[in-house]
PDB file of C-alpha atoms and ligand atoms in Angstrom:
ATOM      1  CA  MET A  14      13.499 -22.164  43.201  1.00  0.00           C
ATOM      2  CA  ILE A  15      13.823 -20.110  39.985  1.00  0.00           C
ATOM      3  CA  LEU A  16      16.193 -21.189  37.195  1.00  0.00           C
ATOM      4  CA  CYS A  17      17.715 -18.728  34.752  1.00  0.00           C
ATOM      5  CA  ASP A  18      19.673 -19.332  31.539  1.00  0.00           C
ATOM      6  CA  ILE A  19      21.314 -16.106  30.359  1.00  0.00           C
ATOM      7  CA  GLY A  20      22.306 -16.009  26.692  1.00  0.00           C
ATOM      8  CA  ASN A  21      23.375 -13.121  24.454  1.00  0.00           C
ATOM      9  CA  THR A  22      19.820 -12.232  23.503  1.00  0.00           C
ATOM     10  CA  THR A  23      17.555 -13.275  26.376  1.00  0.00           C
ATOM     11  CA  TYR A  24      17.157 -14.047  30.061  1.00  0.00           C
ATOM     12  CA  HIS A  25      15.311 -17.337  30.050  1.00  0.00           C
ATOM     13  CA  PHE A  26      13.548 -18.087  33.366  1.00  0.00           C
ATOM     14  CA  LEU A  27      11.744 -21.162  34.643  1.00  0.00           C
ATOM     15  CA  ILE A  28       9.399 -19.954  37.375  1.00  0.00           C
ATOM     16  CA  LYS A  29       7.093 -22.509  39.032  1.00  0.00           C
ATOM     17  CA  GLY A  30       7.325 -24.675  35.897  1.00  0.00           C
ATOM     18  CA  LYS A  31       6.488 -21.786  33.563  1.00  0.00           C
ATOM     19  CA  HIS A  32       8.852 -20.219  31.008  1.00  0.00           C
ATOM     20  CA  LYS A  33       9.404 -16.459  31.140  1.00  0.00           C
ATOM     21  CA  LYS A  34      11.717 -14.674  28.697  1.00  0.00           C
ATOM     22  CA  TYR A  35      13.156 -11.142  28.928  1.00  0.00           C
ATOM     23  CA  PHE A  36      15.358  -9.613  26.229  1.00  0.00           C
ATOM     24  CA  LEU A  37      18.677  -8.448  27.685  1.00  0.00           C
ATOM     25  CA  ASP A  38      17.682  -4.777  27.265  1.00  0.00           C
ATOM     26  CA  GLU A  39      14.495  -5.270  29.328  1.00  0.00           C
ATOM     27  CA  LYS A  40      14.191  -4.713  33.097  1.00  0.00           C
ATOM     28  CA  VAL A  41      14.686  -7.866  35.162  1.00  0.00           C
ATOM     29  CA  PRO A  42      12.490  -7.917  38.301  1.00  0.00           C
ATOM     30  CA  PRO A  43      13.606  -8.809  41.830  1.00  0.00           C
ATOM     31  CA  PHE A  44      12.279 -12.304  42.580  1.00  0.00           C
ATOM     32  CA  ASP A  45      11.074 -13.426  46.005  1.00  0.00           C
ATOM     33  CA  ASP A  46      12.477 -16.916  45.466  1.00  0.00           C
ATOM     34  CA  GLU A  47      16.009 -18.334  45.238  1.00  0.00           C
ATOM     35  CA  VAL A  48      17.495 -17.818  41.733  1.00  0.00           C
ATOM     36  CA  TYR A  49      20.052 -20.255  40.281  1.00  0.00           C
ATOM     37  CA  PHE A  50      21.573 -19.225  36.971  1.00  0.00           C
ATOM     38  CA  VAL A  51      24.084 -19.984  34.231  1.00  0.00           C
ATOM     39  CA  SER A  52      25.324 -17.258  31.916  1.00  0.00           C
ATOM     40  CA  VAL A  53      27.384 -16.629  28.793  1.00  0.00           C
ATOM     41  CA  ASN A  54      26.983 -12.853  29.161  1.00  0.00           C
ATOM     42  CA  GLU A  55      28.809 -11.149  32.066  1.00  0.00           C
ATOM     43  CA  LYS A  56      26.995  -7.819  31.733  1.00  0.00           C
ATOM     44  CA  ALA A  57      23.606  -9.521  31.804  1.00  0.00           C
ATOM     45  CA  SER A  58      24.668 -11.571  34.861  1.00  0.00           C
ATOM     46  CA  LYS A  59      25.529  -8.374  36.748  1.00  0.00           C
ATOM     47  CA  LYS A  60      22.136  -6.908  35.877  1.00  0.00           C
ATOM     48  CA  LEU A  61      20.373  -9.990  37.284  1.00  0.00           C
ATOM     49  CA  ILE A  62      22.461  -9.923  40.467  1.00  0.00           C
ATOM     50  CA  LYS A  63      21.816  -6.202  40.959  1.00  0.00           C
ATOM     51  CA  LYS A  64      18.103  -6.978  41.343  1.00  0.00           C
ATOM     52  CA  ASN A  65      18.650 -10.397  42.950  1.00  0.00           C
ATOM     53  CA  PRO A  66      21.810 -10.182  45.104  1.00  0.00           C
ATOM     54  CA  HIS A  67      21.431 -13.795  46.327  1.00  0.00           C
ATOM     55  CA  ALA A  68      21.230 -15.243  42.828  1.00  0.00           C
ATOM     56  CA  LYS A  69      23.650 -18.170  42.548  1.00  0.00           C
ATOM     57  CA  ASN A  70      25.769 -18.833  39.462  1.00  0.00           C
ATOM     58  CA  ILE A  71      26.004 -22.624  39.310  1.00  0.00           C
ATOM     59  CA  ASN A  72      28.755 -22.761  36.713  1.00  0.00           C
ATOM     60  CA  LYS A  73      31.249 -23.959  39.355  1.00  0.00           C
ATOM     61  CA  LEU A  74      29.051 -26.963  40.126  1.00  0.00           C
ATOM     62  CA  LEU A  75      29.393 -28.185  36.552  1.00  0.00           C
ATOM     63  CA  ASN A  76      32.280 -30.557  35.994  1.00  0.00           C
ATOM     64  CA  PHE A  77      32.064 -31.182  32.227  1.00  0.00           C
ATOM     65  CA  GLN A  78      35.137 -32.975  30.845  1.00  0.00           C
ATOM     66  CA  THR A  79      36.272 -31.927  27.346  1.00  0.00           C
ATOM     67  CA  SER A  80      39.474 -31.173  25.477  1.00  0.00           C
ATOM     68  CA  TYR A  81      37.663 -28.274  23.783  1.00  0.00           C
ATOM     69  CA  LEU A  82      39.234 -25.026  24.969  1.00  0.00           C
ATOM     70  CA  GLY A  83      36.830 -22.309  26.102  1.00  0.00           C
ATOM     71  CA  LEU A  84      33.549 -24.206  25.789  1.00  0.00           C
ATOM     72  CA  GLY A  85      30.556 -22.050  26.686  1.00  0.00           C
ATOM     73  CA  ILE A  86      28.808 -23.022  29.934  1.00  0.00           C
ATOM     74  CA  ASP A  87      25.504 -23.296  28.028  1.00  0.00           C
ATOM     75  CA  ARG A  88      27.056 -25.834  25.664  1.00  0.00           C
ATOM     76  CA  ALA A  89      28.655 -27.796  28.502  1.00  0.00           C
ATOM     77  CA  LEU A  90      25.330 -27.860  30.330  1.00  0.00           C
ATOM     78  CA  ALA A  91      23.360 -28.914  27.237  1.00  0.00           C
ATOM     79  CA  CYS A  92      25.846 -31.751  26.575  1.00  0.00           C
ATOM     80  CA  SER A  93      25.861 -32.995  30.178  1.00  0.00           C
ATOM     81  CA  PHE A  94      24.363 -36.460  30.716  1.00  0.00           C
ATOM     82  CA  GLN A  95      24.260 -37.112  26.933  1.00  0.00           C
ATOM     83  CA  ASP A  96      25.635 -40.343  25.439  1.00  0.00           C
ATOM     84  CA  ASN A  97      25.527 -40.504  21.636  1.00  0.00           C
ATOM     85  CA  CYS A  98      23.932 -37.522  19.942  1.00  0.00           C
ATOM     86  CA  VAL A  99      24.426 -34.088  18.435  1.00  0.00           C
ATOM     87  CA  ILE A 100      23.176 -31.135  20.484  1.00  0.00           C
ATOM     88  CA  VAL A 101      22.110 -27.962  18.656  1.00  0.00           C
ATOM     89  CA  ASP A 102      21.321 -24.836  20.675  1.00  0.00           C
ATOM     90  CA  ALA A 103      19.821 -22.327  18.233  1.00  0.00           C
ATOM     91  CA  GLY A 104      19.878 -18.874  19.808  1.00  0.00           C
ATOM     92  CA  SER A 105      21.975 -15.758  19.192  1.00  0.00           C
ATOM     93  CA  ALA A 106      24.495 -18.190  17.755  1.00  0.00           C
ATOM     94  CA  ILE A 107      23.730 -21.770  16.734  1.00  0.00           C
ATOM     95  CA  THR A 108      26.056 -24.080  18.635  1.00  0.00           C
ATOM     96  CA  VAL A 109      26.532 -27.664  17.479  1.00  0.00           C
ATOM     97  CA  ASP A 110      28.194 -30.225  19.744  1.00  0.00           C
ATOM     98  CA  VAL A 111      28.948 -33.913  19.172  1.00  0.00           C
ATOM     99  CA  MET A 112      28.727 -36.454  21.991  1.00  0.00           C
ATOM    100  CA  GLU A 113      30.003 -40.009  21.442  1.00  0.00           C
ATOM    101  CA  GLU A 114      29.962 -42.695  24.152  1.00  0.00           C
ATOM    102  CA  GLY A 115      29.502 -39.918  26.700  1.00  0.00           C
ATOM    103  CA  ASN A 116      32.556 -38.031  25.459  1.00  0.00           C
ATOM    104  CA  HIS A 117      32.481 -34.520  24.003  1.00  0.00           C
ATOM    105  CA  LYS A 118      34.132 -34.829  20.556  1.00  0.00           C
ATOM    106  CA  GLY A 119      33.989 -31.066  19.894  1.00  0.00           C
ATOM    107  CA  GLY A 120      31.657 -28.749  18.043  1.00  0.00           C
ATOM    108  CA  PHE A 121      31.215 -25.592  16.043  1.00  0.00           C
ATOM    109  CA  ILE A 122      29.402 -22.255  16.079  1.00  0.00           C
ATOM    110  CA  LEU A 123      27.135 -20.944  13.333  1.00  0.00           C
ATOM    111  CA  LEU A 124      25.485 -17.551  13.062  1.00  0.00           C
ATOM    112  CA  GLY A 125      21.984 -17.471  14.564  1.00  0.00           C
ATOM    113  CA  LEU A 126      18.945 -17.030  12.317  1.00  0.00           C
ATOM    114  CA  ARG A 127      18.384 -13.464  13.530  1.00  0.00           C
ATOM    115  CA  ARG A 128      21.980 -12.572  12.754  1.00  0.00           C
ATOM    116  CA  PHE A 129      21.461 -13.648   9.149  1.00  0.00           C
ATOM    117  CA  MET A 130      18.238 -11.627   9.051  1.00  0.00           C
ATOM    118  CA  LYS A 131      20.129  -8.584  10.347  1.00  0.00           C
ATOM    119  CA  SER A 132      23.160  -9.000   8.081  1.00  0.00           C
ATOM    120  CA  TYR A 133      21.603  -9.451   4.627  1.00  0.00           C
ATOM    121  CA  PRO A 134      19.788  -6.066   4.577  1.00  0.00           C
ATOM    122  CA  LYS A 135      23.105  -4.418   5.516  1.00  0.00           C
ATOM    123  CA  ILE A 136      24.319  -5.411   2.058  1.00  0.00           C
ATOM    124  CA  SER A 137      21.238  -3.977   0.330  1.00  0.00           C
ATOM    125  CA  LYS A 138      17.727  -3.173   1.479  1.00  0.00           C
ATOM    126  CA  LYS A 139      16.549  -5.432  -1.358  1.00  0.00           C
ATOM    127  CA  LEU A 140      17.822  -8.327   0.791  1.00  0.00           C
ATOM    128  CA  LYS A 141      15.525  -7.618   3.745  1.00  0.00           C
ATOM    129  CA  PHE A 142      13.466 -10.739   4.494  1.00  0.00           C
ATOM    130  CA  GLU A 143      11.232 -12.331   7.081  1.00  0.00           C
ATOM    131  CA  PHE A 144      12.001 -15.951   7.995  1.00  0.00           C
ATOM    132  CA  GLU A 145       9.381 -18.145   6.335  1.00  0.00           C
ATOM    133  CA  LYS A 146       9.087 -21.705   7.620  1.00  0.00           C
ATOM    134  CA  GLU A 147       7.771 -23.085   4.317  1.00  0.00           C
ATOM    135  CA  ILE A 148      10.556 -23.022   1.740  1.00  0.00           C
ATOM    136  CA  ASN A 149      11.397 -25.731  -0.789  1.00  0.00           C
ATOM    137  CA  LEU A 150      15.062 -26.579  -0.254  1.00  0.00           C
ATOM    138  CA  ASP A 151      15.054 -29.063  -3.135  1.00  0.00           C
ATOM    139  CA  LYS A 152      14.658 -26.355  -5.780  1.00  0.00           C
ATOM    140  CA  ILE A 153      17.235 -23.808  -6.898  1.00  0.00           C
ATOM    141  CA  PRO A 154      15.691 -20.426  -5.906  1.00  0.00           C
ATOM    142  CA  LEU A 155      14.119 -18.236  -8.562  1.00  0.00           C
ATOM    143  CA  ARG A 156      13.361 -15.158  -6.430  1.00  0.00           C
ATOM    144  CA  THR A 157      15.313 -12.988  -3.997  1.00  0.00           C
ATOM    145  CA  LYS A 158      13.516 -14.003  -0.796  1.00  0.00           C
ATOM    146  CA  ASP A 159      14.049 -17.718  -1.549  1.00  0.00           C
ATOM    147  CA  ALA A 160      17.640 -17.101  -2.637  1.00  0.00           C
ATOM    148  CA  ILE A 161      18.455 -15.708   0.792  1.00  0.00           C
ATOM    149  CA  GLN A 162      16.507 -18.236   2.878  1.00  0.00           C
ATOM    150  CA  TYR A 163      17.792 -21.169   0.823  1.00  0.00           C
ATOM    151  CA  ALA A 164      21.406 -20.063   1.371  1.00  0.00           C
ATOM    152  CA  MET A 165      20.846 -19.309   5.059  1.00  0.00           C
ATOM    153  CA  LEU A 166      19.167 -22.641   5.798  1.00  0.00           C
ATOM    154  CA  LYS A 167      21.525 -24.742   3.681  1.00  0.00           C
ATOM    155  CA  SER A 168      24.531 -23.125   5.366  1.00  0.00           C
ATOM    156  CA  ILE A 169      23.069 -24.174   8.723  1.00  0.00           C
ATOM    157  CA  ILE A 170      21.590 -27.557   7.795  1.00  0.00           C
ATOM    158  CA  LEU A 171      24.487 -29.069   5.810  1.00  0.00           C
ATOM    159  CA  PRO A 172      27.230 -28.869   8.472  1.00  0.00           C
ATOM    160  CA  ILE A 173      24.807 -30.232  11.094  1.00  0.00           C
ATOM    161  CA  LYS A 174      23.814 -33.105   8.770  1.00  0.00           C
ATOM    162  CA  GLU A 175      27.487 -33.850   8.171  1.00  0.00           C
ATOM    163  CA  VAL A 176      28.258 -34.472  11.872  1.00  0.00           C
ATOM    164  CA  SER A 177      24.982 -36.254  12.660  1.00  0.00           C
ATOM    165  CA  LEU A 178      24.928 -38.987   9.968  1.00  0.00           C
ATOM    166  CA  ASN A 179      24.271 -41.818  12.394  1.00  0.00           C
ATOM    167  CA  LYS A 180      23.180 -39.849  15.421  1.00  0.00           C
ATOM    168  CA  ASN A 181      20.031 -38.352  16.839  1.00  0.00           C
ATOM    169  CA  ILE A 182      19.975 -34.576  17.098  1.00  0.00           C
ATOM    170  CA  ILE A 183      18.610 -32.769  20.135  1.00  0.00           C
ATOM    171  CA  PHE A 184      17.567 -29.197  19.369  1.00  0.00           C
ATOM    172  CA  THR A 185      17.041 -26.505  21.975  1.00  0.00           C
ATOM    173  CA  GLY A 186      17.066 -22.710  22.105  1.00  0.00           C
ATOM    174  CA  GLY A 187      14.640 -20.119  20.798  1.00  0.00           C
ATOM    175  CA  ASP A 188      14.991 -21.185  17.150  1.00  0.00           C
ATOM    176  CA  GLY A 189      15.486 -24.883  17.879  1.00  0.00           C
ATOM    177  CA  LEU A 190      11.944 -25.942  17.061  1.00  0.00           C
ATOM    178  CA  ALA A 191      11.942 -24.138  13.692  1.00  0.00           C
ATOM    179  CA  LEU A 192      15.261 -25.729  12.696  1.00  0.00           C
ATOM    180  CA  SER A 193      14.429 -29.212  13.992  1.00  0.00           C
ATOM    181  CA  LYS A 194      11.741 -29.519  11.290  1.00  0.00           C
ATOM    182  CA  TYR A 195      14.484 -29.903   8.645  1.00  0.00           C
ATOM    183  CA  PHE A 196      15.865 -33.035  10.310  1.00  0.00           C
ATOM    184  CA  GLU A 197      14.176 -36.459  10.457  1.00  0.00           C
ATOM    185  CA  ASN A 198      16.418 -37.709  13.240  1.00  0.00           C
ATOM    186  CA  SER A 199      15.726 -34.888  15.693  1.00  0.00           C
ATOM    187  CA  THR A 200      13.828 -33.957  18.834  1.00  0.00           C
ATOM    188  CA  TYR A 201      13.213 -30.499  20.252  1.00  0.00           C
ATOM    189  CA  LYS A 202      13.809 -30.140  23.978  1.00  0.00           C
ATOM    190  CA  LYS A 203      12.738 -26.687  25.084  1.00  0.00           C
ATOM    191  CA  ASP A 204      13.721 -27.449  28.696  1.00  0.00           C
ATOM    192  CA  LEU A 205      17.074 -29.160  28.082  1.00  0.00           C
ATOM    193  CA  ILE A 206      19.144 -26.535  29.905  1.00  0.00           C
ATOM    194  CA  PHE A 207      16.712 -26.305  32.845  1.00  0.00           C
ATOM    195  CA  GLU A 208      16.457 -30.109  33.168  1.00  0.00           C
ATOM    196  CA  ASN A 209      20.248 -30.369  33.396  1.00  0.00           C
ATOM    197  CA  MET A 210      20.483 -27.421  35.784  1.00  0.00           C
ATOM    198  CA  LYS A 211      18.036 -29.172  38.119  1.00  0.00           C
ATOM    199  CA  ARG A 212      20.041 -32.423  37.972  1.00  0.00           C
ATOM    200  CA  ILE A 213      23.234 -30.587  38.862  1.00  0.00           C
ATOM    201  CA  ILE A 214      21.650 -28.566  41.672  1.00  0.00           C
ATOM    202  CA  ASP A 215      20.038 -31.685  43.173  1.00  0.00           C
ATOM    203  CA  ALA A 216      23.282 -33.656  42.829  1.00  0.00           C
ATOM    204  CA  ASN A 217      25.091 -30.915  44.767  1.00  0.00           C
ATOM    205  CA  ASN A 218      22.285 -30.662  47.337  1.00  0.00           C
ATOM    206  CA  CYS A 219      22.726 -26.914  47.254  1.00  0.00           C
ATOM    207  CA  ILE A 220      19.100 -26.271  47.951  1.00  0.00           C
ATOM    208  CA  ALA A 221      18.723 -25.429  51.611  1.00  0.00           C
TER     209      ALA A 221
HETATM  210  N1  LIG B  10      14.570  -8.625  17.767  1.00  0.00           N
HETATM  211  C1  LIG B  10      13.943  -9.785  17.992  1.00  0.00           C
HETATM  212  N2  LIG B  10      12.599  -9.861  17.974  1.00  0.00           N
HETATM  213  C2  LIG B  10      11.975 -11.037  18.216  1.00  0.00           C
HETATM  214  N3  LIG B  10      12.611 -12.196  18.503  1.00  0.00           N
HETATM  215  C3  LIG B  10      13.953 -12.137  18.523  1.00  0.00           C
HETATM  216  C4  LIG B  10      14.688 -10.956  18.277  1.00  0.00           C
HETATM  217  N4  LIG B  10      16.006 -11.236  18.384  1.00  0.00           N
HETATM  218  C5  LIG B  10      16.081 -12.543  18.690  1.00  0.00           C
HETATM  219  N5  LIG B  10      14.859 -13.070  18.758  1.00  0.00           N
HETATM  220  C6  LIG B  10      14.492 -14.446  19.055  1.00  0.00           C
HETATM  221  O1  LIG B  10      14.862 -14.695  20.420  1.00  0.00           O
HETATM  222  C7  LIG B  10      15.284 -16.042  20.526  1.00  0.00           C
HETATM  223  C8  LIG B  10      16.700 -16.057  21.088  1.00  0.00           C
HETATM  224  O2  LIG B  10      16.964 -17.430  21.345  1.00  0.00           O
HETATM  225  P1  LIG B  10      17.619 -17.820  22.720  1.00  0.00           P
HETATM  226  O3  LIG B  10      17.924 -19.286  22.646  1.00  0.00           O
HETATM  227  O4  LIG B  10      16.814 -17.311  23.847  1.00  0.00           O
HETATM  228  O5  LIG B  10      18.968 -16.962  22.612  1.00  0.00           O
HETATM  229  P2  LIG B  10      20.193 -16.847  23.610  1.00  0.00           P
HETATM  230  O6  LIG B  10      20.222 -18.096  24.447  1.00  0.00           O
HETATM  231  O7  LIG B  10      21.352 -16.704  22.673  1.00  0.00           O
HETATM  232  O8  LIG B  10      19.941 -15.596  24.400  1.00  0.00           O
HETATM  233  C9  LIG B  10      15.257 -16.658  19.124  1.00  0.00           C
HETATM  234  O9  LIG B  10      14.058 -17.370  18.950  1.00  0.00           O
HETATM  235  C10 LIG B  10      15.284 -15.431  18.214  1.00  0.00           C
HETATM  236  O10 LIG B  10      14.635 -15.681  16.978  1.00  0.00           O
HETATM  237  C1  LIG B  11      28.745 -19.470  21.455  1.00  0.00           C
HETATM  238  C2  LIG B  11      27.928 -18.784  22.517  1.00  0.00           C
HETATM  239  C3  LIG B  11      28.102 -17.275  22.472  1.00  0.00           C
HETATM  240  C4  LIG B  11      26.438 -19.123  22.280  1.00  0.00           C
HETATM  241  O1  LIG B  11      25.670 -18.465  23.217  1.00  0.00           O
HETATM  242  P1  LIG B  11      24.160 -17.936  22.902  1.00  0.00           P
HETATM  243  O2  LIG B  11      24.190 -16.469  23.096  1.00  0.00           O
HETATM  244  O3  LIG B  11      23.796 -18.333  21.525  1.00  0.00           O
HETATM  245  O4  LIG B  11      23.323 -18.599  23.948  1.00  0.00           O
HETATM  246  C5  LIG B  11      28.322 -19.314  23.924  1.00  0.00           C
HETATM  247  O5  LIG B  11      28.207 -20.716  23.926  1.00  0.00           O
HETATM  248  C6  LIG B  11      29.742 -18.925  24.287  1.00  0.00           C
HETATM  249  O6  LIG B  11      29.979 -17.826  24.757  1.00  0.00           O
HETATM  250  N1  LIG B  11      30.692 -19.860  24.083  1.00  0.00           N
HETATM  251  C7  LIG B  11      32.091 -19.611  24.386  1.00  0.00           C
HETATM  252  C8  LIG B  11      32.929 -19.888  23.163  1.00  0.00           C
HETATM  253  C9  LIG B  11      32.847 -21.333  22.676  1.00  0.00           C
HETATM  254  O7  LIG B  11      31.893 -22.055  23.103  1.00  0.00           O
HETATM  255  O8  LIG B  11      33.729 -21.756  21.873  1.00  0.00           O
HETATM  256  K1  LIG B  12      21.987 -20.189  24.994  1.00  0.00           K
END
């Protein structure tokens, strides 16, 4: 069984316990094993199915209760089986969702790190920067590179801190590990989506 989480930047596969990532513009191979997937990107789903006609979209198996209108399947999946915590999926966008007593209280959507990195240089090429993990967020910046990173990180960190005052934060997604380092009360779960996909597939016994 192969699991696939399709976002707006990558195809994320779990194949025999190993992670394999393809950017959406890369070729996706035909697999000789059953593929179960979730997707937030219709075009990318079609591309997967073209090479793997028997690939199964498991979104219909997910029965996530929320009053949030239009919640992404990736967010619903990440929040499934959670009790009291904040779930941050840092990918193309950074989604933040609040779970309280097993209920989805809502959430919000921030720009992903790469989007910031793409947008600043569009203002001026002087604002081109590479994401540096070591930056002092307790000092007002005194150079361009820090001025951008400080603003980018603070604009991501502060709203997450605000909704997670007395809660643990679970990070996932390609940039989840990098962001989790700015939060004491956090864990990084690279496999969160795949773990929950497995639970849902097993619960629905849809493996022949
Ligand atoms: N052009 C790029 N080159 C290298 N890495 C990239 C590029 N664009 C995005 N990424 C990285 O790919 C990952 C995308 O995260 P992921 O959670 O897989 O996104 P999504 O689920 O939205 O597809 C992030 O770590 C991001 O930094
Ligand atoms: C916000 C998202 C695009 C994040 O997906 P990503 O590409 O970052 O994996 C996705 O969760 C989505 O399409 N959500 C639907 C809108 C919403 O959740 O409000
Ligand atoms: K995602």
